[in-house]
Coordinates of C-alpha atoms and ligand atoms in Angstrom, one line a residue:
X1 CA 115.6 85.0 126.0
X2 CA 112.8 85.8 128.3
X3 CA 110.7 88.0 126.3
X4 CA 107.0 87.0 125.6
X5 CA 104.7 88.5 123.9
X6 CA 101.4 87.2 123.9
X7 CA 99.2 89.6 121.4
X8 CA 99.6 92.1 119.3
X9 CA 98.5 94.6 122.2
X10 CA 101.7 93.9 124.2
X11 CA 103.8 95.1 121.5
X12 CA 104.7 98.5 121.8
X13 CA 104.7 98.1 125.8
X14 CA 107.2 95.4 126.0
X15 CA 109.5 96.5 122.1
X16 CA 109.3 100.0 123.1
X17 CA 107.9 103.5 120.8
X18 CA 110.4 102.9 118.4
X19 CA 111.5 100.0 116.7
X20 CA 113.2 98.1 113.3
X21 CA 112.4 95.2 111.6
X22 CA 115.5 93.4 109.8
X23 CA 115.8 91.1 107.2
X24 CA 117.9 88.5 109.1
X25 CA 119.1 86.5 106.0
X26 CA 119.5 87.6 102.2
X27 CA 116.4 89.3 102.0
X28 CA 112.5 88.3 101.3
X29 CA 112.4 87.0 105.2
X30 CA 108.7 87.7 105.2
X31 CA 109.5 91.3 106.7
X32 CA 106.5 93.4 104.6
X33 CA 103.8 90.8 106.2
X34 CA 104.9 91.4 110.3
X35 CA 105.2 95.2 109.3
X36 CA 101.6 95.2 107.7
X37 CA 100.3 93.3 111.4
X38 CA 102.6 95.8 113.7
X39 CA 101.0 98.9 112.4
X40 CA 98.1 98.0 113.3
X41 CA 100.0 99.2 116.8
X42 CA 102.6 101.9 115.3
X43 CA 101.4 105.6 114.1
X44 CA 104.4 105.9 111.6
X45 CA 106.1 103.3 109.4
X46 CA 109.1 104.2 107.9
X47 CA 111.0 102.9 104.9
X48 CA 114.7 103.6 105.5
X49 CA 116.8 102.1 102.8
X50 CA 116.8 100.6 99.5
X51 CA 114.3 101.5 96.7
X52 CA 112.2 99.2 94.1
X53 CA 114.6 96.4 94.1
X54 CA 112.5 95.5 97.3
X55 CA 109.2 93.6 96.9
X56 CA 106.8 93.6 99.9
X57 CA 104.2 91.1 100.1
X58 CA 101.1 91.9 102.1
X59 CA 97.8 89.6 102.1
X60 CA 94.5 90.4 103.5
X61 CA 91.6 88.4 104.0
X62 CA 88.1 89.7 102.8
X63 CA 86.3 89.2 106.4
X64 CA 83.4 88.5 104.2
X65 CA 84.2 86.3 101.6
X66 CA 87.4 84.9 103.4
X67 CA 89.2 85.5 99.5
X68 CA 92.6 86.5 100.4
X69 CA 94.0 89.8 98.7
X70 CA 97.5 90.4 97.9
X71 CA 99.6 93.3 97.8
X72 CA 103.0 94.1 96.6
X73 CA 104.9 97.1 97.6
X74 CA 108.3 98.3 96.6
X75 CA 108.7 101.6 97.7
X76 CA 105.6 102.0 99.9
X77 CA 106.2 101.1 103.5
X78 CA 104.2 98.0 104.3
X79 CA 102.0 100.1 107.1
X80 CA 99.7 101.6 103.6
X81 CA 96.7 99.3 104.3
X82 CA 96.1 101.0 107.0
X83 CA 94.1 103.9 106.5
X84 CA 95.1 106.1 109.6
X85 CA 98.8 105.5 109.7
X86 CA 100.9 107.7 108.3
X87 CA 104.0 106.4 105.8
X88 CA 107.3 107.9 105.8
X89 CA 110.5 107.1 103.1
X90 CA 113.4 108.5 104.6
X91 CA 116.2 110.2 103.3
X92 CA 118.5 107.0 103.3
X93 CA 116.6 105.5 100.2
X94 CA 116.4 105.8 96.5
X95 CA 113.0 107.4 94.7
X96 CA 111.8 106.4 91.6
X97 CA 109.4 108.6 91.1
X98 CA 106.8 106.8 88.4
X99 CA 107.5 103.5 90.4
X100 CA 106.0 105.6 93.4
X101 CA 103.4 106.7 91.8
X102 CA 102.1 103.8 90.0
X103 CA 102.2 102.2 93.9
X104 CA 100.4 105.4 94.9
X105 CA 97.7 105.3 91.7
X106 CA 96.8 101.2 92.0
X107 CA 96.0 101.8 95.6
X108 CA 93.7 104.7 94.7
X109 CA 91.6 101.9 91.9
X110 CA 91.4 100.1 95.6
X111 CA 89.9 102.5 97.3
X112 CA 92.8 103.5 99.6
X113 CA 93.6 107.1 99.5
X114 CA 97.5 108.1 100.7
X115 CA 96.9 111.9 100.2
X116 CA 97.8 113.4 103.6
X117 CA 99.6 110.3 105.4
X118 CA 102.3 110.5 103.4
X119 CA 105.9 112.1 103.8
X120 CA 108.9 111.7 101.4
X121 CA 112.5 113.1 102.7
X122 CA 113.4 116.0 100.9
X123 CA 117.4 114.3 101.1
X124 CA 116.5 111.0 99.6
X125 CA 118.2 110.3 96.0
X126 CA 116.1 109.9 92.7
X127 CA 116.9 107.0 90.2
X128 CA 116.2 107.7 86.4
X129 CA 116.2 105.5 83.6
X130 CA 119.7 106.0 83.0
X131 CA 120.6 104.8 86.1
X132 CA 118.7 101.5 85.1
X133 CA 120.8 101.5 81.9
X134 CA 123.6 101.8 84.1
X135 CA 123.0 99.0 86.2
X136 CA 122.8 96.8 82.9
X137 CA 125.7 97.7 81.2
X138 CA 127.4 97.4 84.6
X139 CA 126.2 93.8 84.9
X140 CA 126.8 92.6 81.3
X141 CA 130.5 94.1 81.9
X142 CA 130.8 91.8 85.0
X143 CA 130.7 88.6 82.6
X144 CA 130.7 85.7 84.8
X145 CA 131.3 87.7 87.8
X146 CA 127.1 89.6 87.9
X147 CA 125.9 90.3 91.0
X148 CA 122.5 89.3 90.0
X149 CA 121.4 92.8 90.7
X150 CA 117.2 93.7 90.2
X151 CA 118.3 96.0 87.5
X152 CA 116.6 99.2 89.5
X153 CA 119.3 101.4 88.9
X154 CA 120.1 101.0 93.2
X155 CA 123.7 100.7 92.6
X156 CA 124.1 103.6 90.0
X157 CA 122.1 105.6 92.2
X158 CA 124.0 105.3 95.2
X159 CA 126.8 105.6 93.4
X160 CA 125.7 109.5 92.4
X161 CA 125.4 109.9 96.1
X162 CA 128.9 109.0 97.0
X163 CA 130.1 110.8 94.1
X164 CA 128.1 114.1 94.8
X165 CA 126.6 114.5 92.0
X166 CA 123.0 112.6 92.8
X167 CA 119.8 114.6 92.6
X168 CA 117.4 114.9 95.2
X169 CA 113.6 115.0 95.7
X170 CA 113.9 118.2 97.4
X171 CA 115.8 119.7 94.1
X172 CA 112.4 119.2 92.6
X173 CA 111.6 122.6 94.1
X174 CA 112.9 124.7 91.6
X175 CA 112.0 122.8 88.6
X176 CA 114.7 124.1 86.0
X177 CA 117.8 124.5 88.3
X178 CA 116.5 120.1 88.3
X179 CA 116.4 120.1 84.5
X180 CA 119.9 121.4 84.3
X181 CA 121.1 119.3 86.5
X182 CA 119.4 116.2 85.1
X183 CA 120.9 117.1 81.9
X184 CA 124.5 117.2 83.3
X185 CA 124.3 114.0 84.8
X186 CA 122.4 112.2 82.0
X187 CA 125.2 113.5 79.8
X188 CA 128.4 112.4 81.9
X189 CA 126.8 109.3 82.2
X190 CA 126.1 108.8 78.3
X191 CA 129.7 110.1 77.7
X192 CA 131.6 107.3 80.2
X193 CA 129.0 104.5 79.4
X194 CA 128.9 104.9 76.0
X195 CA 124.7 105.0 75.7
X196 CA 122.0 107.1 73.8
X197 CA 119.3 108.3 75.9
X198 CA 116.0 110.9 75.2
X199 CA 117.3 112.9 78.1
X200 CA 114.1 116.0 77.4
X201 CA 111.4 112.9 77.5
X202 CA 112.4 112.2 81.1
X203 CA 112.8 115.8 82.3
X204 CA 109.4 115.9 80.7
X205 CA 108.0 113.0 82.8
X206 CA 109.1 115.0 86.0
X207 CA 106.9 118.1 84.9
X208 CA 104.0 116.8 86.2
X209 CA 105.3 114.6 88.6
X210 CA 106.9 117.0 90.1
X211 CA 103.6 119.0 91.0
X212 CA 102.2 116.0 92.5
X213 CA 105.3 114.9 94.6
X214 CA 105.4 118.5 96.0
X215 CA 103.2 118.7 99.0
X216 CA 105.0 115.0 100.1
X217 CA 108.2 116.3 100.2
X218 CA 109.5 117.3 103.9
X219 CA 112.3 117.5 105.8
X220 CA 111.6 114.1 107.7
X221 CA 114.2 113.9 110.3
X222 CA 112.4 117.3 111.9
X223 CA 108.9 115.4 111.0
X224 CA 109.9 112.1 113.0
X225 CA 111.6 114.0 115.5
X226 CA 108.7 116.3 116.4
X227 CA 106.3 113.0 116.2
X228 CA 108.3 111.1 118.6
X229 CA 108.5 113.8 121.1
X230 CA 104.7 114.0 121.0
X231 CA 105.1 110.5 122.0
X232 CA 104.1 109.2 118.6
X233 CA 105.6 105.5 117.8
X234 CA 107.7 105.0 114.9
X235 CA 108.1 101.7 113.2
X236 CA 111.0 101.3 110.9
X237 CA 111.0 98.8 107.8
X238 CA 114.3 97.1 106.7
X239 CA 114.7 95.8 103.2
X240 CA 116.6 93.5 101.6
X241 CA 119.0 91.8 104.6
X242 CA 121.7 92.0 106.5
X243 CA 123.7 89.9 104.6
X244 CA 122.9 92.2 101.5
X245 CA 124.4 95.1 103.7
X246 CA 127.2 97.2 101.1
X247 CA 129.4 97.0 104.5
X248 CA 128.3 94.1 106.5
X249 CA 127.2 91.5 103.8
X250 CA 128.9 89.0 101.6
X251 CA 130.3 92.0 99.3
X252 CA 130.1 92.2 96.4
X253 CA 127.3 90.4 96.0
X254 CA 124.9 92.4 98.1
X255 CA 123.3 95.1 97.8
X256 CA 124.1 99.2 97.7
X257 CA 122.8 100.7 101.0
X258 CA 122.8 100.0 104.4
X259 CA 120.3 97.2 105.5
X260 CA 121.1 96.8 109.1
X261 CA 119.7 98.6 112.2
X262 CA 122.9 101.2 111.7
X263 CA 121.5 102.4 108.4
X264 CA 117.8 102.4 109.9
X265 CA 119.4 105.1 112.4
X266 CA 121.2 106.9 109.1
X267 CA 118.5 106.2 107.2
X268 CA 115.7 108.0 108.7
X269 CA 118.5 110.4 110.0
X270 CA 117.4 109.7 113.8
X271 CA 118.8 109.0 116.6
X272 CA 120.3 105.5 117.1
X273 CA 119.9 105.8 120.8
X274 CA 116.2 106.0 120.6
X275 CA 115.7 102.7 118.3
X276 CA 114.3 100.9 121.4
X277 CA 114.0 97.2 119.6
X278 CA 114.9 95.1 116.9
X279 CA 112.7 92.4 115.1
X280 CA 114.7 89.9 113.4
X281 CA 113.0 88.0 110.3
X282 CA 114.0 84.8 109.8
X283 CA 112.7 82.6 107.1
X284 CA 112.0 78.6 108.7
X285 CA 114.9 77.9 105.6
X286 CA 117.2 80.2 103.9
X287 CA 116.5 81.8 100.0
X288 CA 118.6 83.9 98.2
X289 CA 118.2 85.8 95.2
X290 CA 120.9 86.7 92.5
X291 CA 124.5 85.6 92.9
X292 CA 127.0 84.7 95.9
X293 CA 127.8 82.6 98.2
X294 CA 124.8 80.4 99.9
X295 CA 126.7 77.4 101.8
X296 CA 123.3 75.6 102.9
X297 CA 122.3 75.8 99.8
X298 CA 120.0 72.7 98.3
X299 CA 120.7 72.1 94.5
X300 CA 118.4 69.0 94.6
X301 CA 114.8 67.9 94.7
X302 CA 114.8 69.4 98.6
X303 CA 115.4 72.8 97.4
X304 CA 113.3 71.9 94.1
X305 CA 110.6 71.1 97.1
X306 CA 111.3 74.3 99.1
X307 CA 111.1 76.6 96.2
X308 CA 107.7 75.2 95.2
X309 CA 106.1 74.7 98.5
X310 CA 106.9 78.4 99.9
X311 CA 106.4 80.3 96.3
X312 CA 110.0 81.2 96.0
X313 CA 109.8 83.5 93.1
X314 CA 111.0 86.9 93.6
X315 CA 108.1 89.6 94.7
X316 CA 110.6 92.3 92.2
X317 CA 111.5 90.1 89.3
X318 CA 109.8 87.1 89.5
X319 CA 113.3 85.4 89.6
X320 CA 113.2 81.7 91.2
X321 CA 114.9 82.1 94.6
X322 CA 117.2 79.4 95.5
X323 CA 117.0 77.7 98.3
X324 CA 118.5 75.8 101.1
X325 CA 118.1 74.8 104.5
X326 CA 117.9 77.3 107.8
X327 CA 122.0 78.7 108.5
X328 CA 122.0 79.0 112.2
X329 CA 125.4 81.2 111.8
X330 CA 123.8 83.3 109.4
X331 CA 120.7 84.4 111.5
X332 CA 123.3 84.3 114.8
X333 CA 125.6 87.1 112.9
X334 CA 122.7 89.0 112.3
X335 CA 121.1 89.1 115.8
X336 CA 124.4 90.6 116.7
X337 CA 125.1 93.0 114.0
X338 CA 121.6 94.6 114.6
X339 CA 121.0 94.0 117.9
X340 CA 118.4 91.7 117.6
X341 CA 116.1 91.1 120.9
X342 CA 113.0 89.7 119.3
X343 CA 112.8 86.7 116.5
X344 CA 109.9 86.3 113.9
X345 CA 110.3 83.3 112.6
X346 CA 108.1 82.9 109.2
X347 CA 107.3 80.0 106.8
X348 CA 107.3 77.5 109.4
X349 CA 104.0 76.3 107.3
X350 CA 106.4 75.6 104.4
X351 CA 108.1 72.9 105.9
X352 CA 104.9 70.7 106.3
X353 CA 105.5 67.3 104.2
X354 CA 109.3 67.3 104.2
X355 CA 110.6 63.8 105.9
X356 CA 113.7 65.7 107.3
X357 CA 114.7 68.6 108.1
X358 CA 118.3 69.8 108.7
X359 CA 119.5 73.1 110.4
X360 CA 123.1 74.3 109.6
X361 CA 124.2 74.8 113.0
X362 CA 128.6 75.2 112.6
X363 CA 131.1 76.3 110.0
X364 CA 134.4 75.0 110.2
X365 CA 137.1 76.1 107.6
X366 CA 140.7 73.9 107.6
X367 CA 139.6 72.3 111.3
X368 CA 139.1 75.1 112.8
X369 CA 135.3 76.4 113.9
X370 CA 134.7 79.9 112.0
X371 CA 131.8 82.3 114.3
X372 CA 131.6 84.7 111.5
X373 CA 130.8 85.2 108.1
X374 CA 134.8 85.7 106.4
X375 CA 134.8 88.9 104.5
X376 CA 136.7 86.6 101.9
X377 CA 134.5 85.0 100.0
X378 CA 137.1 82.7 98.9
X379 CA 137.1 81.0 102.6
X380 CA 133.3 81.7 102.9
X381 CA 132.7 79.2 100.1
X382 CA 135.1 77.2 101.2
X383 CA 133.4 76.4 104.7
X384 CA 132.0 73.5 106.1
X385 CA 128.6 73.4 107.6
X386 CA 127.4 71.2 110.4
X387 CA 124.5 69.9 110.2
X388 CA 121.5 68.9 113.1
X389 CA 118.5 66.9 111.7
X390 CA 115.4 66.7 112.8
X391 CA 112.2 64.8 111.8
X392 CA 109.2 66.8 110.1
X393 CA 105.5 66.9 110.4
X394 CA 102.8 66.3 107.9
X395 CA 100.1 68.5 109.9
X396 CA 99.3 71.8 107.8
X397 CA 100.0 74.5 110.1
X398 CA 97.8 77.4 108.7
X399 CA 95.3 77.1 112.0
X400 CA 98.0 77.1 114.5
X401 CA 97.3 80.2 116.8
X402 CA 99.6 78.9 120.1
X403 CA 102.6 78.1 120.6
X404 CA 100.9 74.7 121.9
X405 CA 98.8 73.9 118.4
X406 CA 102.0 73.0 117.0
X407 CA 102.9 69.7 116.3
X408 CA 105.6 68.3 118.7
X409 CA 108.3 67.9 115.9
X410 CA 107.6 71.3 114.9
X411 CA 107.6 72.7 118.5
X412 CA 111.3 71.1 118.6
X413 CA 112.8 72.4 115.3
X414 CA 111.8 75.8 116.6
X415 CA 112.8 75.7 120.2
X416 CA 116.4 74.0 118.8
X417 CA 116.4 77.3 116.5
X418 CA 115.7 79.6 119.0
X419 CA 118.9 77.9 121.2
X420 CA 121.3 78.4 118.4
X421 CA 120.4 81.5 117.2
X422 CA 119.9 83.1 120.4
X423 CA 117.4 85.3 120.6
X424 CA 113.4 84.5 121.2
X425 CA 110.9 83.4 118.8
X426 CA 108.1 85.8 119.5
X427 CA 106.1 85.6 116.5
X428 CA 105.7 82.2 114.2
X429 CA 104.5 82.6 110.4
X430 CA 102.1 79.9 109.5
X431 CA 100.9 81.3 106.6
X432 CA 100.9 83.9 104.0
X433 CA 97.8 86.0 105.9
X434 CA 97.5 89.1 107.8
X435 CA 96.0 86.3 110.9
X436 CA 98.4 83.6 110.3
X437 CA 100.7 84.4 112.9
X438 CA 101.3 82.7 116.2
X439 CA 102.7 85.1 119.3
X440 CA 104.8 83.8 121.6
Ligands
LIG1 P1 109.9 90.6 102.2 O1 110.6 91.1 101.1 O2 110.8 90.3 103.4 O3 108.7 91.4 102.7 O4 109.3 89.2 101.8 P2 108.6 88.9 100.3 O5 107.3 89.5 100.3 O6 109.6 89.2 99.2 O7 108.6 87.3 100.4 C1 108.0 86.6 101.4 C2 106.9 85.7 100.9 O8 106.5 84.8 101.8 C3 105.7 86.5 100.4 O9 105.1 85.8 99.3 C4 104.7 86.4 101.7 O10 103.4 86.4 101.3 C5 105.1 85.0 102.1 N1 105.0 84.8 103.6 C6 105.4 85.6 104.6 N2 105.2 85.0 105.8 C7 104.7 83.8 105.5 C8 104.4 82.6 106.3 O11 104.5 82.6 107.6 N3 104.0 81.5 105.7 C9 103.9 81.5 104.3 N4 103.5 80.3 103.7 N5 104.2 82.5 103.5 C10 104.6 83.6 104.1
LIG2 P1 113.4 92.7 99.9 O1 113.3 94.0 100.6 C1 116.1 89.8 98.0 C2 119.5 91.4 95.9 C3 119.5 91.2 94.4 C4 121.0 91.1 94.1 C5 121.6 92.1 95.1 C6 121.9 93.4 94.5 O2 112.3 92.3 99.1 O3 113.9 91.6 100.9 P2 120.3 95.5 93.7 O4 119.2 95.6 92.7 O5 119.9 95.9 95.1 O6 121.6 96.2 93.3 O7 120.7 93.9 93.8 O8 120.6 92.2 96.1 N1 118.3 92.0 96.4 C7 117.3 91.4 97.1 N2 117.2 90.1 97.3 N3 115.2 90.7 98.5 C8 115.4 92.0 98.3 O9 114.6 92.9 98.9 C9 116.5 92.4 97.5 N4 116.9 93.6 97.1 C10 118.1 93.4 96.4 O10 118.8 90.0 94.0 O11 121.4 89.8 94.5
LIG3 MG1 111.0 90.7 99.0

C-alpha cells in the first residue's frame, strides 16, 4: 500500500516500461481518460481485447478557449491524441474494418493524422455484418434470458475464432483467397441462421479497404518485442472489465474475450512476465451495462441521481447504465485476478450533493461470509451485501489537484476504499478532463 506517485513524471519509474490498465468493475471505469493522460509518458499504447462494443471517452481542453473537446474511441487505443505515440491493436481483438476507418477518417477532419503510428496485428479476427446479424438473432433467441450484448458482432466473431473458421486481417493479403473464404463463411452462417445477406456488396467494401489497411498490418508481437528491447515502454489498454471477462466474469452475462491482465499478455501475444504493473479503474460507484447480476445495485431516486449526475449513458449505444453504489468485493476480486498494484479511482466528482453515501463492503450467502464472486449466479444473486455509510460533501471537486484539497468527508470515503479494497489510490478523477486528476 505504499506506492505514491506524485506526477505524472514518476510514472514509468515507479509502474515500470510496461504496464495494463483494467477495468476493475463491469466496464466504462473511466479507463480511456487515465490512458489518454499516461501516454503522455508511454511510446506505445496498445489495445489488446475486445472490438467496437468498447466506447472510450477522451476530453481535452482548448488551452485557449478552455472549451472542452470530446472524443470517443472504440477501436482506437486511447493514446491517438497524441501525435508522436504510436497505436498498436493486437492480435487478441476483433476488427471492423469500416468502424476503424471511420475512427481513422473523423480524426483526419481534426487535423490528426495516424498514417505511420499505426500497427494492426496481422492475427486479429475481422467482424462483418453478418456477424452483427448474428449477434441479433442470437439475442432475440435468448427471450428473457439476453445478455444485453452491444450488438457488434463480438460474440459471433469470437466464436469463428474458436471454431477455426474466422478470417483474419492478415488474409487480406491475397485479396481473392479472402473473398472465397468470406463467401464460405457468410454462407454457413446464412444456412444455420436462417438469414439473407448481399454477401458480393461486402467483399466489395473490403476492395478498397483492403488497400488502405495494408501498410498497417504487421506481425505485432515481433513489433512490440523489438520496441521493448530497444527499451521502448508499452502501455496496454483493457476494455470492458474484469467482471465482463468470458472466463473470470459473471458468465454468461459478460462479454466474449479476455478482459483481465491474462488476456493483455495473450492479447498482444507478449510476454506475461514482462507486464511490470497493473492500473486498476475503479468508478467512485459501480454501473453496469446490459444484463446480470449487479447486487449494489440502486433501483431508486439514488441510482436515478447517480445516472444523471455522472452521464451514465453508454459511450457505444447510448444505453442508460444502471447504477448502484461502490462493491468493495467486486473491485477486491479484481485487484487479485489482475494483480492490481495501483488504484485509479474516477468520478469521485460525481458523488458531490448526495447526503449519504454507502460502500458495499461484505457478502454473506445463508450466514456464511462469501470472498468471491460464486460462479453460480443463482447464489450470486442471492447474496447479501453489507453496507458502511458515510456522510457526503456538497463542495464541487473539479479544482481539487491534492490529495489535501479534498474535502474531509471525501478524504474519508476514499481512504475507507482504499482499506477494503486493498490496493492504493494513486490517481483520483474529479472530472471528465484531461487535468482533472489528482496524483497521490
Ligand atoms: P471507459 O470505457 O472505461 O473508457 O469509460 P467510458 O468512456 O465509457 O465512461 C466513462 C465516462 O466517465 C466518460 O464519459 C468520461 O468522460 C467520464 N469520466 C472519466 N473520469 C471521470 C471523472 O473523474 N469525473 C467525471 N465526472 N467523469 C469522468
Ligand atoms: P468499455 O471498454 C460496458 C457489455 C455489454 C453486454 C456484455 C456483452 O467501454 O468499458 P458484447 O457486445 O461485448 O457481446 O456485450 O458486455 N459490454 C460493456 N459494458 N463497457 C464496455 O466496454 C462493454 N463492452 C461490452 O453491455 O452486457
Ligand atoms: Mg466505455
Amino acid at each position: 500500500m505504499s506506492l505514491s506517485i506524485k506526477n505524472a513524471e514518476e510514472i514509468t519509474k515507479k509502474l515500470g516500461q510496461v504496464i495494463y490498465v483494467a477495468g476493475t468493475q463491469w466496464g466504462d471505469e473511466g479507463k480511456g481518460k487515465l490512458v489518454d493522460i499516461l501516454s503522455g509518458e508511454y511510446d506505445l499504447i496498445a489495445r489488446s481485447a475486445g472490438g467496437a462494443n468498447a466506447g472510450h471517452t477522451i476530453c481535452v481542453k482548448d488551452p485557449e478557449t478552455g472549451e472542452s473537446k470530446k472524443f470517443v474511441f472504440h477501436l482506437l487505443p486511447s493514446g491517438v491524441l497524441r501525435e508522436d505515440k504510436v497505436s498498436v491493436i493486437g492480435n487478441g481483438t476483433v476488427v471492423h474494418v469500416p468502424t476503424l476507418l471511420d475512427e481513422i477518417n473523423g480524426l483526419k477532419e481534426q487535423g490528426i493524422d495516424i498514417s505511420g503510428r499505426l500497427v494492426i496485428s496481422d492475427r486479429a479476427h475481422m467482424i462483418f455484418e453478418y456477424h452483427k446479424i448474428i449477434d441479433g438473432i442470437q439475442e432475440e433467441r435468448k427471450g428473457d434470458n439476453k445478455v444485453g450484448t452491444t450488438k457488434r458482432g463480438i460474440g459471433p466473431c469470437y466464436a469463428d475464432k474458436s471454431s477455426r473458421i474466422g478470417i483474419r486481417m492478415g488474409d487480406l493479403k491475397d485479396f481473392n483467397a479472402f473473398a472465397e473464404r468470406l463467401r464460405k463463411n457468410a454462407e454457413r452462417h446464412m444456412k444455420v441462421y436462417g438469414f439473407d445477406f448481399d454477401i458480393e456488396q461486402e467483399i466489395n467494401i473490403y476492395r478498397d479497404a483492403a488497400e488502405i489497411m495494408e501498410p498497417f498490418v504487421k506481425n505485432t508481437t515481433e513489433y512490440l518485442c523489438n520496441a521493448h528491447s530497444e527499451g521502448k515502454t508499452i502501455l496496454a489498454e483493457g476494455a470492458q472489465g474484469t467482471h465482463l471477462d468470458i472466463d473470470i466474469g459473471t458468465y454468461p452475462f459478460v462479454t466474449s474475450s479476455n478482459t483481465t491482465s491474462g488476456g493483455a499478455a495473450t492479447g498482444l501475444g507478449f510476454p506475461p512476465n514482462k507486464i511490470e504493473s497493473v492500473i486498476g479503474i475503479a468508478k467512485a460507484y459501480t454501473t453496469r451495462v446490459g444484463a446480470g447480476p449487479f447486487p449494489t445495485e440502486l433501483n431508486n431516486q439514488e441510482g436515478e441521481m447517480l445516472r444523471d449526475a455522472g452521464g451514465e449513458y453508454g459511450a457505444t449505444t447510448g444505453r442508460p447504465r444502471r447504477c448502484g453504489w461502490f462493491d468493495a468485493v467486486v473491485v477486491k476480486n479484481a485487484v487479485m485476478i489482475n494483480g492490481i498494484n495501483s488504484i485509479n479511482l474516477t468520478k469521485l466528482d460525481v458523488l458531490s450533493g448526495m447526503k449519504s453515501i454507502k460502500i458495499g463492503t461484505k457478502y454473506t450467502l445463508d450466514g456464511e461470509e462469501v470472498k468471491f464472486i460464486p460462479a453460480s449466479l443463482e447464489e450470486f444473486e442471492r447474496v447479501e451485501v453489507e453496507y458502511e455509510e458515510f456522510e457526503g460533501w456538497d463542495e464541487d471537486l473539479s479544482d481539487a489537484r491534492s490529495f489535501d484539497d479534498l474535502p474531509e468527508n471525501a478524504k474519508k470515503y476514499v481512504l475507507r476504499l482504499e482499506e477494503v479494497i486493498g490496493a492504493p489510490i494513486n490517481f483520483i478523477g474529479v472530472g471528465v478532463n484531461r487535468d482533472e486528476i489528482i496524483y497521490r
